[in-house]
Structure formats: structure tokens, C-alpha cells
Coordinates of N, CA, C and O in Angstrom, one line a residue:
M795 N -6.2 -15.0 0.5 CA -6.9 -14.1 0.7 C -6.1 -13.8 2.1 O -6.1 -14.7 3.2
Y796 N -6.2 -12.3 2.5 CA -5.4 -12.2 3.8 C -6.4 -10.8 4.5 O -6.9 -10.2 3.9
G797 N -6.0 -10.6 5.8 CA -6.9 -9.8 6.4 C -5.4 -9.0 7.2 O -4.7 -9.5 7.6
I798 N -5.4 -7.5 6.7 CA -4.6 -6.9 7.3 C -4.7 -5.6 8.7 O -5.8 -5.5 8.1
F799 N -4.4 -5.8 9.4 CA -4.9 -5.2 10.8 C -3.8 -4.0 11.1 O -2.5 -4.4 11.3
I800 N -4.0 -2.8 10.9 CA -3.1 -1.7 10.9 C -3.6 -0.6 11.6 O -4.7 0.0 11.5
P801 N -3.0 -0.6 13.1 CA -3.5 0.2 14.0 C -3.4 1.8 13.5 O -2.3 1.9 12.8
N802 N -3.8 2.9 14.1 CA -3.5 4.0 13.6 C -2.2 4.4 13.9 O -1.4 4.2 14.8
S803 N -1.4 4.8 12.5 CA -0.1 5.1 12.9 C 0.6 6.2 11.7 O -0.1 6.1 10.4
N804 N 1.3 6.5 12.0 CA 2.2 7.3 10.7 C 3.4 6.9 10.0 O 3.8 7.5 9.4
Q805 N 3.5 5.5 10.4 CA 4.6 4.7 9.8 C 4.2 4.5 8.2 O 3.1 4.8 7.6
L806 N 5.1 4.2 7.5 CA 5.0 4.2 5.9 C 4.9 2.5 5.7 O 5.8 1.6 6.3
M807 N 3.8 2.1 4.9 CA 3.5 0.9 4.5 C 3.6 1.1 2.9 O 2.8 2.0 2.3
N808 N 3.9 -0.2 2.2 CA 3.8 -0.1 0.6 C 3.3 -1.3 0.3 O 3.8 -2.4 0.9
R809 N 2.5 -1.3 -0.7 CA 1.8 -2.5 -1.2 C 2.1 -2.5 -2.6 O 2.2 -1.7 -3.3
V810 N 2.9 -3.9 -3.2 CA 3.1 -3.8 -4.2 C 2.4 -5.2 -5.2 O 2.5 -6.3 -4.4
H811 N 1.5 -4.8 -5.8 CA 0.6 -5.9 -6.2 C 1.4 -6.5 -7.6 O 1.7 -5.8 -8.6
L812 N 1.8 -8.0 -7.9 CA 2.2 -8.2 -9.0 C 1.3 -9.2 -9.9 O 1.0 -10.2 -9.4
S813 N 1.0 -8.9 -10.8 CA -0.2 -9.6 -11.7 C 0.4 -9.8 -12.8 O 1.6 -9.4 -13.3
R814 N 0.0 -11.5 -13.0 CA 0.6 -12.4 -14.2 C 0.2 -11.8 -15.8 O -0.6 -11.3 -15.7
K815 N 1.2 -11.9 -16.7 CA 1.0 -11.4 -18.0 C 1.9 -12.7 -18.9 O 3.2 -13.3 -18.4
N816 N 1.1 -13.3 -19.6 CA 1.9 -14.5 -20.6 C 2.6 -15.3 -19.6 O 3.7 -15.6 -20.1
T817 N 1.9 -16.2 -19.0 CA 2.5 -17.0 -18.1 C 2.4 -18.4 -18.7 O 1.4 -18.8 -19.3
F818 N 3.5 -18.9 -18.7 CA 3.4 -20.8 -19.6 C 4.3 -21.4 -18.3 O 5.5 -20.7 -17.6
L819 N 4.2 -22.5 -18.7 CA 5.0 -23.7 -18.0 C 6.3 -24.0 -18.5 O 6.8 -24.9 -18.6
I820 N 6.9 -22.9 -19.6 CA 8.0 -23.4 -20.1 C 9.2 -22.6 -19.5 O 8.9 -21.2 -19.8
M821 N 10.4 -23.1 -19.4 CA 11.5 -22.2 -18.9 C 12.0 -21.6 -20.2 O 12.8 -22.6 -20.7
T822 N 11.9 -20.3 -20.5 CA 12.4 -19.6 -21.8 C 12.6 -18.3 -21.3 O 11.8 -17.6 -20.7
Q823 N 13.8 -17.4 -22.0 CA 13.8 -16.4 -22.1 C 12.6 -15.6 -22.7 O 12.8 -14.4 -22.3
K824 N 11.8 -16.1 -23.7 CA 10.9 -15.1 -24.1 C 9.8 -15.3 -23.3 O 8.8 -14.1 -23.9
K825 N 9.6 -15.8 -22.5 CA 8.4 -16.0 -21.4 C 8.7 -15.0 -20.4 O 9.5 -14.5 -20.1
R826 N 7.7 -14.2 -19.8 CA 7.8 -13.5 -18.9 C 6.4 -13.3 -17.7 O 5.6 -13.7 -18.2
F827 N 6.6 -13.0 -16.9 CA 5.3 -12.7 -15.7 C 4.9 -11.3 -15.9 O 3.8 -11.0 -15.6
L828 N 5.4 -10.6 -16.1 CA 5.2 -9.0 -15.7 C 6.0 -8.2 -17.2 O 6.7 -8.4 -17.8
S829 N 5.4 -7.2 -17.6 CA 5.6 -6.8 -18.6 C 6.6 -5.4 -18.7 O 6.8 -5.1 -17.2
Q830 N 7.1 -5.1 -19.3 CA 8.2 -4.0 -19.1 C 7.5 -2.5 -18.6 O 8.2 -2.3 -17.7
K831 N 6.4 -2.6 -18.7 CA 5.3 -1.2 -17.8 C 5.4 -1.7 -16.2 O 5.7 -0.7 -15.7
Q832 N 5.0 -3.2 -16.4 CA 4.8 -3.5 -14.8 C 5.9 -3.5 -14.1 O 6.3 -3.0 -12.9
W833 N 7.3 -4.0 -14.7 CA 8.6 -3.9 -14.0 C 9.3 -2.4 -13.7 O 9.6 -2.1 -12.7
K834 N 8.5 -1.4 -14.8 CA 9.0 -0.2 -14.2 C 8.2 0.4 -13.3 O 8.7 0.8 -12.2
L835 N 7.0 0.1 -13.2 CA 6.0 0.6 -12.2 C 6.5 -0.3 -10.9 O 6.5 0.6 -9.9
L836 N 7.2 -1.1 -10.9 CA 7.4 -2.0 -9.8 C 9.1 -1.5 -9.1 O 9.1 -1.0 -8.0
E837 N 9.7 -0.9 -9.9 CA 10.7 -0.4 -9.8 C 10.5 1.2 -9.2 O 11.1 1.5 -8.0
Q838 N 9.5 1.8 -9.5 CA 8.8 3.3 -8.9 C 8.6 2.9 -7.6 O 8.8 3.7 -6.5
S839 N 7.8 1.8 -7.1 CA 7.5 1.3 -6.2 C 8.3 1.3 -4.9 O 8.2 1.8 -3.8
L840 N 9.1 0.6 -5.3 CA 10.2 0.0 -4.4 C 11.2 1.1 -4.1 O 12.0 0.9 -3.0
A841 N 11.2 2.2 -5.1 CA 12.2 3.2 -4.8 C 11.3 4.4 -3.4 O 12.3 5.0 -3.2
R842 N 10.3 4.0 -3.2 CA 9.5 4.9 -2.0 C 10.1 4.5 -1.1 O 10.0 2.7 -0.6
P843 N 10.1 5.4 0.2 CA 10.6 4.6 1.4 C 9.4 3.9 1.9 O 8.3 4.5 2.0
A844 N 9.5 3.0 3.1 CA 8.7 2.2 3.7 C 9.5 1.4 4.6 O 10.3 1.0 4.7
N845 N 8.7 1.2 5.9 CA 8.9 0.5 7.1 C 8.7 -1.0 6.6 O 9.3 -2.0 7.2
V846 N 7.3 -0.8 6.3 CA 6.7 -2.7 5.9 C 6.5 -2.4 4.2 O 6.0 -1.8 3.8
R847 N 7.0 -3.6 3.6 CA 6.5 -3.5 2.1 C 5.9 -5.0 2.1 O 6.5 -6.0 2.0
L848 N 4.8 -5.1 1.4 CA 4.1 -6.2 1.2 C 3.8 -6.4 -0.4 O 3.3 -5.7 -1.0
V849 N 4.3 -7.6 -1.0 CA 4.6 -7.9 -2.1 C 3.6 -8.8 -2.5 O 3.7 -10.1 -2.3
I850 N 2.7 -8.4 -3.2 CA 1.6 -9.8 -3.4 C 1.5 -10.1 -4.8 O 1.5 -9.5 -5.7
S851 N 1.9 -11.4 -4.8 CA 1.6 -12.1 -6.1 C 0.7 -13.3 -5.9 O 0.2 -13.9 -4.9
S852 N -0.3 -13.5 -6.8 CA -1.4 -14.4 -7.0 C -0.4 -15.6 -7.0 O -1.5 -16.7 -6.8
I853 N 0.4 -16.0 -7.3 CA 1.6 -17.2 -7.4 C 2.5 -17.0 -6.9 O 3.0 -16.4 -6.3
Q854 N 2.9 -18.3 -6.2 CA 4.1 -18.6 -5.4 C 5.5 -18.0 -6.2 O 5.6 -18.2 -7.3
V855 N 6.2 -17.1 -5.4 CA 7.5 -16.8 -5.7 C 8.8 -17.8 -5.5 O 9.3 -18.1 -6.1
M856 N 8.8 -18.2 -4.1 CA 9.9 -18.9 -3.5 C 9.9 -20.3 -3.9 O 10.8 -20.9 -4.0
A857 N 8.7 -20.8 -3.8 CA 8.5 -22.2 -4.0 C 9.3 -23.0 -4.9 O 9.1 -22.6 -6.2
D858 N 10.2 -24.2 -4.7 CA 10.6 -24.9 -6.0 C 10.2 -26.5 -5.7 O 10.9 -27.0 -6.4
G859 N 9.5 -26.6 -4.7 CA 8.9 -28.2 -4.8 C 8.0 -28.5 -5.4 O 7.4 -29.6 -5.2
H860 N 7.3 -28.1 -6.5 CA 6.1 -28.7 -6.9 C 6.4 -27.7 -8.4 O 7.1 -27.1 -8.9
G861 N 5.3 -28.6 -9.6 CA 5.2 -28.3 -10.8 C 3.8 -27.6 -11.0 O 3.7 -27.5 -12.3
F862 N 3.5 -26.9 -10.1 CA 2.3 -25.9 -10.2 C 2.9 -24.8 -10.6 O 4.1 -24.0 -10.7
E863 N 1.7 -23.9 -11.4 CA 2.4 -22.5 -11.9 C 3.1 -21.8 -10.4 O 2.5 -21.6 -9.6
C864 N 3.9 -21.0 -10.9 CA 5.0 -20.5 -9.8 C 6.1 -19.7 -10.4 O 6.5 -19.8 -12.0
W865 N 6.7 -18.7 -10.0 CA 7.5 -17.9 -10.8 C 9.1 -18.9 -10.7 O 9.7 -18.4 -11.7
R866 N 9.2 -19.9 -10.4 CA 10.2 -20.6 -10.7 C 10.1 -21.1 -11.9 O 11.4 -21.6 -12.7
M867 N 9.0 -21.1 -12.6 CA 8.6 -21.7 -14.1 C 9.6 -21.1 -14.6 O 9.7 -21.2 -16.1
I868 N 9.9 -19.4 -14.8 CA 10.4 -18.5 -15.6 C 11.7 -17.9 -14.6 O 11.5 -16.9 -14.2
P869 N 12.7 -18.7 -14.5 CA 13.9 -18.3 -13.7 C 14.0 -16.9 -14.0 O 14.6 -16.3 -12.5
H870 N 14.5 -16.4 -15.0 CA 15.0 -15.2 -15.1 C 14.2 -13.9 -14.5 O 14.6 -13.0 -14.2
E871 N 12.8 -14.3 -14.6 CA 11.9 -13.1 -14.2 C 11.9 -13.3 -12.4 O 11.8 -12.5 -11.7
R872 N 12.0 -14.4 -12.2 CA 12.2 -14.3 -10.5 C 13.6 -14.0 -10.3 O 13.5 -13.0 -8.9
T873 N 14.8 -14.4 -10.6 CA 15.8 -13.7 -10.4 C 15.8 -11.9 -10.6 O 16.5 -11.3 -9.7
K874 N 15.2 -11.8 -11.4 CA 14.8 -10.2 -11.6 C 14.2 -9.5 -10.3 O 14.8 -8.5 -10.3
L875 N 13.1 -10.4 -10.2 CA 12.4 -9.7 -8.9 C 13.6 -9.9 -7.7 O 13.1 -8.9 -6.7
Y876 N 14.1 -10.8 -7.4 CA 15.2 -10.8 -6.2 C 15.9 -9.7 -6.2 O 16.2 -9.2 -5.4
N877 N 16.4 -9.5 -7.5 CA 17.7 -8.6 -7.4 C 17.2 -7.2 -7.3 O 17.7 -6.1 -6.6
L878 N 15.9 -6.9 -7.5 CA 14.9 -5.6 -7.5 C 14.6 -5.2 -5.7 O 15.0 -4.1 -5.5
L879 N 14.5 -6.6 -5.2 CA 13.7 -6.5 -3.8 C 15.4 -6.3 -2.8 O 15.2 -5.6 -2.0
Q880 N 16.5 -6.7 -3.2 CA 17.4 -7.1 -2.3 C 18.2 -5.4 -2.0 O 18.2 -5.7 -0.9
P881 N 18.1 -4.7 -2.8 CA 18.8 -3.2 -2.1 C 18.0 -2.9 -1.2 O 18.2 -2.0 -0.4
T882 N 16.5 -3.0 -0.8 CA 15.6 -2.8 0.0 C 15.4 -3.4 1.6 O 14.9 -2.9 2.0
L883 N 16.0 -4.4 1.5 CA 15.8 -5.5 2.4 C 16.3 -4.8 3.7 O 15.8 -5.2 5.0
A884 N 17.5 -4.4 4.0 CA 18.0 -3.9 5.1 C 17.1 -3.0 5.8 O 17.2 -2.7 7.1
K885 N 16.4 -2.2 4.8 CA 15.8 -0.9 5.6 C 14.4 -1.1 5.3 O 13.6 -0.5 6.5
T886 N 13.8 -2.0 4.9 CA 12.3 -2.6 5.1 C 12.0 -3.9 5.3 O 12.5 -5.1 4.7
R887 N 10.8 -3.8 6.0 CA 10.6 -5.5 6.4 C 9.7 -5.9 5.3 O 8.6 -5.3 4.8
T888 N 10.2 -6.8 4.4 CA 9.6 -7.0 3.2 C 9.1 -8.5 3.2 O 9.5 -9.8 3.6
I889 N 7.5 -8.7 3.3 CA 7.1 -10.1 3.2 C 6.3 -10.2 1.6 O 5.5 -9.3 1.3
I890 N 6.5 -11.1 0.9 CA 5.9 -11.8 -0.1 C 4.6 -12.6 0.1 O 4.4 -13.4 1.2
L891 N 3.3 -11.9 -0.3 CA 2.1 -12.7 0.1 C 1.4 -13.3 -1.1 O 1.5 -12.5 -2.3
S892 N 1.2 -14.4 -1.0 CA 1.1 -15.4 -2.2 C -0.1 -16.5 -2.0 O -0.5 -16.4 -0.6
G893 N -0.6 -17.0 -3.0 CA -1.7 -17.7 -2.8 C -1.7 -19.3 -3.9 O -0.8 -19.3 -4.5
D894 N -3.1 -19.6 -4.4 CA -3.2 -20.4 -5.5 C -2.6 -21.7 -5.4 O -2.1 -22.2 -6.0
R895 N -2.5 -22.2 -4.2 CA -1.9 -23.6 -3.7 C -2.7 -24.6 -3.1 O -2.7 -25.8 -2.8
H896 N -4.0 -24.0 -2.6 CA -4.7 -25.0 -1.7 C -4.1 -25.4 -0.6 O -4.8 -26.6 0.1
V897 N -3.4 -24.8 0.0 CA -2.6 -25.2 1.0 C -2.1 -24.0 1.8 O -1.7 -23.1 0.9
G898 N -1.5 -24.1 2.8 CA -0.7 -22.5 3.3 C 0.5 -23.0 3.7 O 0.8 -24.3 4.2
G899 N 1.8 -22.2 3.9 CA 2.9 -22.3 4.2 C 3.7 -21.1 4.3 O 3.4 -19.9 3.6
F900 N 4.7 -21.1 4.9 CA 5.9 -20.3 4.9 C 7.1 -20.4 4.4 O 7.4 -21.8 4.5
Y901 N 7.9 -19.5 3.7 CA 8.7 -19.6 2.9 C 10.0 -18.9 3.4 O 9.5 -17.6 3.9
K902 N 11.3 -18.8 3.7 CA 12.5 -17.8 3.6 C 13.3 -18.2 2.6 O 14.0 -19.4 2.3
H903 N 13.8 -16.9 2.1 CA 14.7 -17.0 1.0 C 15.9 -17.6 1.6 O 16.4 -17.3 3.1
E904 N 16.8 -18.3 1.0 CA 18.0 -18.8 1.7 C 19.2 -17.8 2.0 O 20.2 -18.2 2.8
T905 N 19.2 -16.9 1.4 CA 20.4 -15.7 1.9 C 20.1 -14.6 2.0 O 20.7 -13.7 2.7
E906 N 18.5 -14.3 1.9 CA 18.4 -12.7 1.8 C 17.4 -13.0 3.2 O 16.5 -13.7 3.5
D907 N 16.9 -11.5 3.9 CA 15.9 -11.7 5.1 C 14.5 -11.0 3.9 O 14.1 -10.1 4.5
L908 N 14.3 -12.4 3.5 CA 13.1 -12.1 2.6 C 12.2 -13.4 3.0 O 12.6 -14.5 2.9
Y909 N 10.9 -13.0 3.4 CA 10.0 -14.2 3.8 C 8.6 -14.4 2.7 O 8.5 -13.0 2.3
E910 N 8.0 -15.3 2.4 CA 6.9 -15.4 1.6 C 6.0 -16.1 2.5 O 5.9 -17.1 3.2
A911 N 4.5 -15.8 2.7 CA 3.3 -16.4 3.3 C 2.7 -16.9 2.1 O 2.0 -15.8 1.4
T912 N 2.2 -17.8 2.2 CA 1.3 -18.7 1.1 C -0.2 -18.7 2.0 O -0.2 -19.8 3.0
A913 N -1.2 -18.5 1.6 CA -2.5 -18.4 2.2 C -3.4 -19.1 1.2 O -3.5 -18.4 0.4
S914 N -4.0 -20.1 1.1 CA -4.7 -20.8 0.4 C -5.0 -22.3 0.7 O -4.3 -22.9 1.3
S915 N -6.5 -22.4 1.0 CA -7.6 -21.9 0.3 C -8.7 -21.8 1.3 O -8.6 -22.1 2.3
W916 N -9.3 -20.7 0.9 CA -10.6 -20.3 1.8 C -11.6 -21.4 1.8 O -12.3 -21.8 2.9
T917 N -11.9 -22.2 0.7 CA -12.8 -23.3 0.9 C -12.5 -24.7 0.2 O -13.0 -25.3 0.3
H918 N -11.0 -24.9 -0.7 CA -10.9 -26.3 -0.8 C -9.7 -26.5 -0.6 O -8.9 -26.8 -1.5
T919 N -8.8 -26.5 0.6 CA -7.4 -27.0 0.7 C -7.6 -28.5 0.7 O -8.4 -29.4 1.0
I920 N -6.7 -28.8 0.1 CA -6.2 -30.1 -0.1 C -5.9 -31.3 0.9 O -4.9 -30.8 1.9
P921 N -6.4 -32.0 1.4 CA -6.3 -32.8 2.5 C -5.0 -33.9 2.1 O -4.7 -34.0 1.1
Y922 N -4.4 -34.5 3.2 CA -3.7 -35.5 3.1 C -4.1 -36.6 2.2 O -5.7 -37.0 2.6
G923 N -3.6 -37.3 1.4 CA -4.1 -38.4 0.8 C -5.0 -38.1 -0.2 O -5.5 -39.1 -1.0
K924 N -5.2 -36.9 -1.0 CA -5.9 -36.4 -1.9 C -5.4 -37.0 -3.3 O -6.4 -37.5 -3.9
F925 N -4.1 -37.2 -3.4 CA -3.7 -37.4 -4.5 C -2.8 -38.5 -4.9 O -2.2 -39.3 -5.8
D926 N -2.3 -39.0 -3.6 CA -1.7 -40.3 -3.2 C -2.0 -40.6 -2.2 O -2.7 -40.4 -1.1
D927 N -1.4 -41.9 -1.5 CA -1.6 -42.6 -0.5 C -0.8 -42.3 0.3 O 0.2 -42.9 1.2
C928 N -1.0 -40.9 1.0 CA 0.0 -40.6 2.2 C -1.0 -40.1 3.4 O -2.4 -39.8 3.0
S929 N -0.6 -39.9 4.3 CA -1.5 -39.7 5.5 C -0.7 -38.7 6.7 O -1.5 -38.4 7.7
D930 N 0.1 -38.0 6.4 CA 1.1 -37.0 7.0 C 1.9 -36.1 6.2 O 1.9 -36.5 5.3
A931 N 2.4 -35.0 7.0 CA 3.0 -34.1 6.1 C 4.2 -34.7 6.0 O 4.5 -34.5 4.7
Q932 N 4.9 -35.7 6.5 CA 6.3 -36.1 6.1 C 6.2 -36.6 5.0 O 7.0 -36.9 3.9
E933 N 5.2 -37.4 4.6 CA 4.9 -38.2 3.4 C 4.3 -37.4 2.4 O 4.5 -37.5 1.1
C934 N 3.2 -36.5 2.5 CA 2.4 -35.6 1.8 C 3.1 -34.0 1.2 O 3.0 -33.8 -0.1
D935 N 3.9 -33.6 2.3 CA 4.3 -32.2 2.0 C 5.9 -32.4 1.1 O 6.5 -33.2 1.1
E936 N 5.5 -31.7 -0.3 CA 6.9 -31.7 -1.0 C 7.7 -31.0 -0.3 O 7.6 -30.3 0.4
I937 N 8.9 -31.9 -0.9 CA 10.2 -31.3 -0.4 C 10.4 -29.7 -1.0 O 10.7 -29.9 -1.9
D938 N 11.1 -29.3 -0.1 CA 11.5 -27.8 -0.3 C 12.3 -26.8 0.7 O 11.5 -26.9 1.8
P939 N 13.5 -26.8 0.7 CA 14.5 -26.4 1.8 C 14.0 -25.1 2.1 O 14.2 -24.5 3.3
R940 N 12.9 -24.6 1.1 CA 12.8 -22.9 1.7 C 11.5 -22.7 2.5 O 11.1 -21.7 3.6
R941 N 10.7 -24.1 2.9 CA 9.4 -24.0 3.2 C 9.9 -24.0 4.9 O 10.6 -25.1 5.1
M942 N 9.4 -23.3 5.7 CA 9.7 -23.3 7.4 C 8.8 -24.3 8.0 O 9.4 -24.8 9.1
D943 N 7.8 -24.7 7.7 CA 6.8 -25.4 8.6 C 6.3 -26.5 7.8 O 6.2 -26.4 6.6
D944 N 5.4 -27.2 8.1 CA 4.1 -28.1 7.4 C 3.2 -27.3 6.9 O 3.1 -26.2 7.0
F945 N 2.6 -28.0 5.6 CA 1.7 -27.3 5.2 C 0.5 -26.9 6.2 O 0.2 -27.9 7.1
V946 N -0.4 -26.0 6.0 CA -1.6 -26.1 6.7 C -2.5 -26.7 5.9 O -2.5 -26.2 4.7
R947 N -3.4 -27.4 6.3 CA -4.2 -28.2 5.6 C -5.6 -28.1 6.1 O -6.4 -29.0 5.9
V948 N -6.0 -26.9 6.3 CA -7.3 -26.4 6.6 C -7.7 -25.3 6.0 O -7.1 -24.5 5.7
N949 N -9.0 -25.2 5.7 CA -9.6 -23.9 5.4 C -9.0 -22.7 6.1 O -9.4 -22.9 7.0
H950 N -8.5 -22.0 5.6 CA -7.5 -20.8 6.4 C -7.8 -19.3 5.4 O -7.8 -19.3 4.2
F951 N -7.3 -18.4 6.1 CA -6.7 -17.1 5.4 C -5.6 -17.1 6.1 O -5.3 -16.8 7.3
G952 N -4.8 -15.9 5.4 CA -4.0 -15.2 5.9 C -4.0 -13.9 6.9 O -5.0 -13.2 6.7
V953 N -3.2 -13.7 7.9 CA -3.5 -12.4 8.9 C -2.4 -11.9 8.9 O -1.0 -12.3 9.4
I954 N -2.4 -10.7 9.4 CA -1.1 -9.7 9.3 C -1.7 -9.0 10.3 O -2.5 -8.0 10.3
H955 N -0.9 -8.8 11.4 CA -0.6 -7.5 12.5 C 0.3 -7.0 12.6 O 1.3 -7.2 12.8
L956 N 0.1 -5.4 12.3 CA 1.5 -4.4 12.8 C 1.5 -3.9 13.8 O 0.5 -3.1 14.3
D957 N 2.5 -4.1 14.8 CA 2.4 -3.4 16.0 C 3.6 -2.4 16.1 O 4.8 -2.8 16.6
W958 N 3.0 -1.1 15.9 CA 3.9 -0.2 15.6 C 4.7 0.2 16.8 O 6.3 0.5 16.9
D959 N 4.2 0.4 18.0 CA 4.5 0.5 19.2 C 5.8 -0.3 19.6 O 6.9 0.0 20.1
N960 N 5.5 -1.7 19.3 CA 6.9 -2.4 19.4 C 7.6 -3.0 18.3 O 8.6 -3.5 18.4
R961 N 7.5 -2.4 17.1 CA 8.2 -2.5 15.7 C 8.2 -4.0 15.4 O 9.2 -4.6 15.1
E962 N 7.1 -4.5 15.4 CA 6.9 -5.9 15.3 C 5.6 -6.2 14.6 O 4.5 -5.2 14.1
M963 N 5.6 -7.6 13.4 CA 4.6 -7.8 12.2 C 4.3 -8.8 12.7 O 5.4 -10.0 12.7
F964 N 3.1 -9.4 13.1 CA 2.7 -10.6 13.2 C 1.9 -11.2 12.1 O 1.3 -10.7 11.3
V965 N 2.1 -12.7 11.5 CA 1.9 -13.0 10.4 C 1.8 -14.3 10.8 O 2.1 -15.2 11.0
G966 N 0.3 -14.3 10.1 CA -0.1 -16.6 10.3 C -1.2 -16.7 9.7 O -1.5 -15.7 8.7
F967 N -1.7 -17.6 10.1 CA -3.4 -18.0 9.2 C -4.2 -18.2 10.3 O -3.8 -18.7 11.4
K968 N -5.5 -18.0 10.0 CA -6.9 -18.3 10.9 C -7.5 -19.1 10.1 O -7.9 -19.1 8.6
R969 N -8.2 -20.3 10.9 CA -9.2 -21.1 10.3 C -10.3 -20.1 9.6 O -10.9 -19.1 10.2
V970 N -10.6 -20.8 8.6 CA -12.0 -20.2 8.4 C -13.4 -20.9 8.8 O -14.2 -20.1 9.4
E971 N -13.5 -22.1 9.0 CA -14.6 -22.3 10.2 C -14.6 -22.0 11.5 O -13.7 -21.8 12.1
T972 N -15.9 -21.7 11.8 CA -16.1 -21.1 13.1 C -16.9 -22.1 14.1 O -17.3 -22.1 15.4
V973 N -17.1 -23.4 13.4 CA -18.4 -24.3 14.4 C -17.6 -25.6 14.5 O -17.6 -26.2 15.4
A974 N -16.8 -26.1 13.5 CA -15.9 -27.6 13.7 C -15.2 -27.3 14.6 O -14.5 -26.2 15.0
V975 N -14.8 -28.5 14.8 CA -13.8 -28.9 16.0 C -12.5 -29.6 15.7 O -12.4 -30.3 14.8
N976 N -11.7 -29.6 16.4 CA -10.0 -30.1 16.3 C -10.5 -31.5 16.6 O -11.4 -31.8 17.1
E977 N -9.4 -32.5 16.3 CA -9.5 -34.1 16.5 C -9.7 -34.0 17.8 O -10.6 -35.1 18.3
D978 N -9.3 -33.3 18.8 CA -9.6 -33.6 20.3 C -10.7 -33.0 20.9 O -10.9 -33.0 22.2
G979 N -11.5 -32.3 19.8 CA -12.8 -31.8 20.4 C -12.7 -30.6 21.0 O -13.7 -29.8 21.0
N980 N -11.7 -29.8 20.8 CA -11.4 -28.5 21.0 C -10.8 -27.5 20.2 O -9.9 -28.1 19.3
A981 N -11.3 -26.6 20.0 CA -10.9 -25.6 18.8 C -10.8 -23.9 19.2 O -11.6 -23.7 19.6
N982 N -9.4 -23.5 19.1 CA -9.4 -22.2 19.7 C -9.4 -21.3 18.5 O -8.1 -21.3 17.5
F983 N -10.7 -20.9 17.6 CA -10.5 -20.3 16.6 C -9.9 -18.8 16.5 O -9.5 -18.5 15.3
E984 N -9.5 -18.1 17.5 CA -8.8 -17.2 17.6 C -7.4 -17.2 17.2 O -6.5 -16.2 16.9
K985 N -7.1 -18.5 17.9 CA -5.4 -18.7 17.7 C -4.8 -18.6 16.5 O -5.7 -19.5 15.7
L986 N -3.8 -18.3 16.2 CA -3.3 -18.2 14.7 C -2.6 -19.6 14.5 O -1.8 -19.9 15.4
L987 N -2.8 -19.8 13.1 CA -2.1 -21.4 12.9 C -0.4 -20.7 12.2 O -0.5 -19.7 11.5
Q988 N 0.2 -21.4 12.9 CA 1.6 -20.9 12.4 C 2.2 -19.7 12.4 O 2.6 -19.1 11.6
P989 N 2.2 -19.2 13.8 CA 2.1 -17.7 13.7 C 4.0 -17.1 13.4 O 4.7 -18.3 14.4
H990 N 4.3 -16.2 13.1 CA 5.3 -15.6 13.0 C 5.7 -14.1 13.2 O 4.4 -13.7 12.7
V991 N 6.8 -14.1 14.1 CA 6.9 -12.4 14.7 C 8.2 -12.1 13.7 O 9.0 -12.8 13.8
F992 N 7.9 -10.7 13.0 CA 9.0 -10.4 12.3 C 9.2 -8.8 12.9 O 8.3 -8.0 13.2
S993 N 10.3 -8.6 13.1 CA 10.8 -7.1 13.4 C 10.4 -6.0 12.4 O 10.9 -6.5 11.2
I994 N 10.5 -4.8 13.0 CA 10.1 -3.9 11.8 C 11.4 -2.8 12.0 O 11.3 -2.3 12.9
P995 N 12.0 -2.5 10.9 CA 13.2 -1.7 11.0 C 13.0 -0.1 11.5 O 11.8 -0.1 10.8

């Protein structure tokens, strides 16, 4: 879940929603995430000029470090998506927004100026040690060279704030809880967790 704050502006923003179709955990050329019609709609949307483009996927696109449902499971589809996005990246700040992991995290493509924010979960974030005997990020977080920070393991939602005057985009996570406190007894619930600032071309 994401909250997007856009001050009044005449700047161009484009949202692209990717919905799953015929997804399976089998790596094969026959399986696909998007239908031909959906790919065509995506191409048409990417052809529109935009200062900021939010590509929204219900499951993770960049993550490679886990065996849960994600675009990695059908690599030819993920490659096709990257190839469609690549020509637009120089002129458009593009962020992929995803979820369905019960942890939050940021990812960066290894060669392109392309990022992904995964916000999940609003109610059931996976704590340390849930599935094995681990107690910190070093032991519990899966190894993934694209992930930028440790996972966020508190109930949260994603926040995006567009500052058109300064040509900046702030992306981060906010806690869902407004009553609980941190381990040290203090909690600043207005503070963004893992804030990242991106320039807007």
C-alpha cells in the first residue's frame, strides 16, 4: 500500500499497473505474467512523455533472493519488461512499486537507473526468527545484491512525495502503528523509514 502526495503542479506523471496473468512457479517460455494485450497497453503507456513514472506490480520485479512468486520466476517476461523500460529511463524518473512480501525493502537495478520499492505488510510483517532461528538482518534477510538496505520488519506502508519545485521525489516507508513505541521508548511516527531521495529529470 502506498500513499502518494502530489502538490498542485502541471508536471507529467504516469502510472502503469501490471497485473498478473497465468503465473506459475515454473521457468518456461510458455508461461507469462502479462497477456499480449497487456504488453501492448504497457508499450502505449510508456510512449507517453512523463517526468515521473510509477510502474505498479503486485509482486516483486527485481528481487532474486527468494523462492516466492516474483517476476524472476519467468525470466523472459522480466527481461521483456526491462527492455521496454530501458529507453525511457534517461528522461523519466521511474520507480517500480510492489508488495506481497510481508517485509519492506528498496532495490536498484545493477546497470540501469531503475529502482523498486516493496511495501508490505500493513498488518502482518514477518518478524525476525519467524521461520528459522535468526535474530537480526544479517542472519534473517535473504541475500540479494540488488537490495539496498535491510528489510523493514514493522507493519508499514509506502510513501511517495513529489517536490516539483526542487525536482525531487522522496520515497520511503511509514509505520502503521501510532501508539506503540520503539525499543528505546521513543517513536517518531512521522519519520520515514529508509527514506530515499531521487532527482526528477
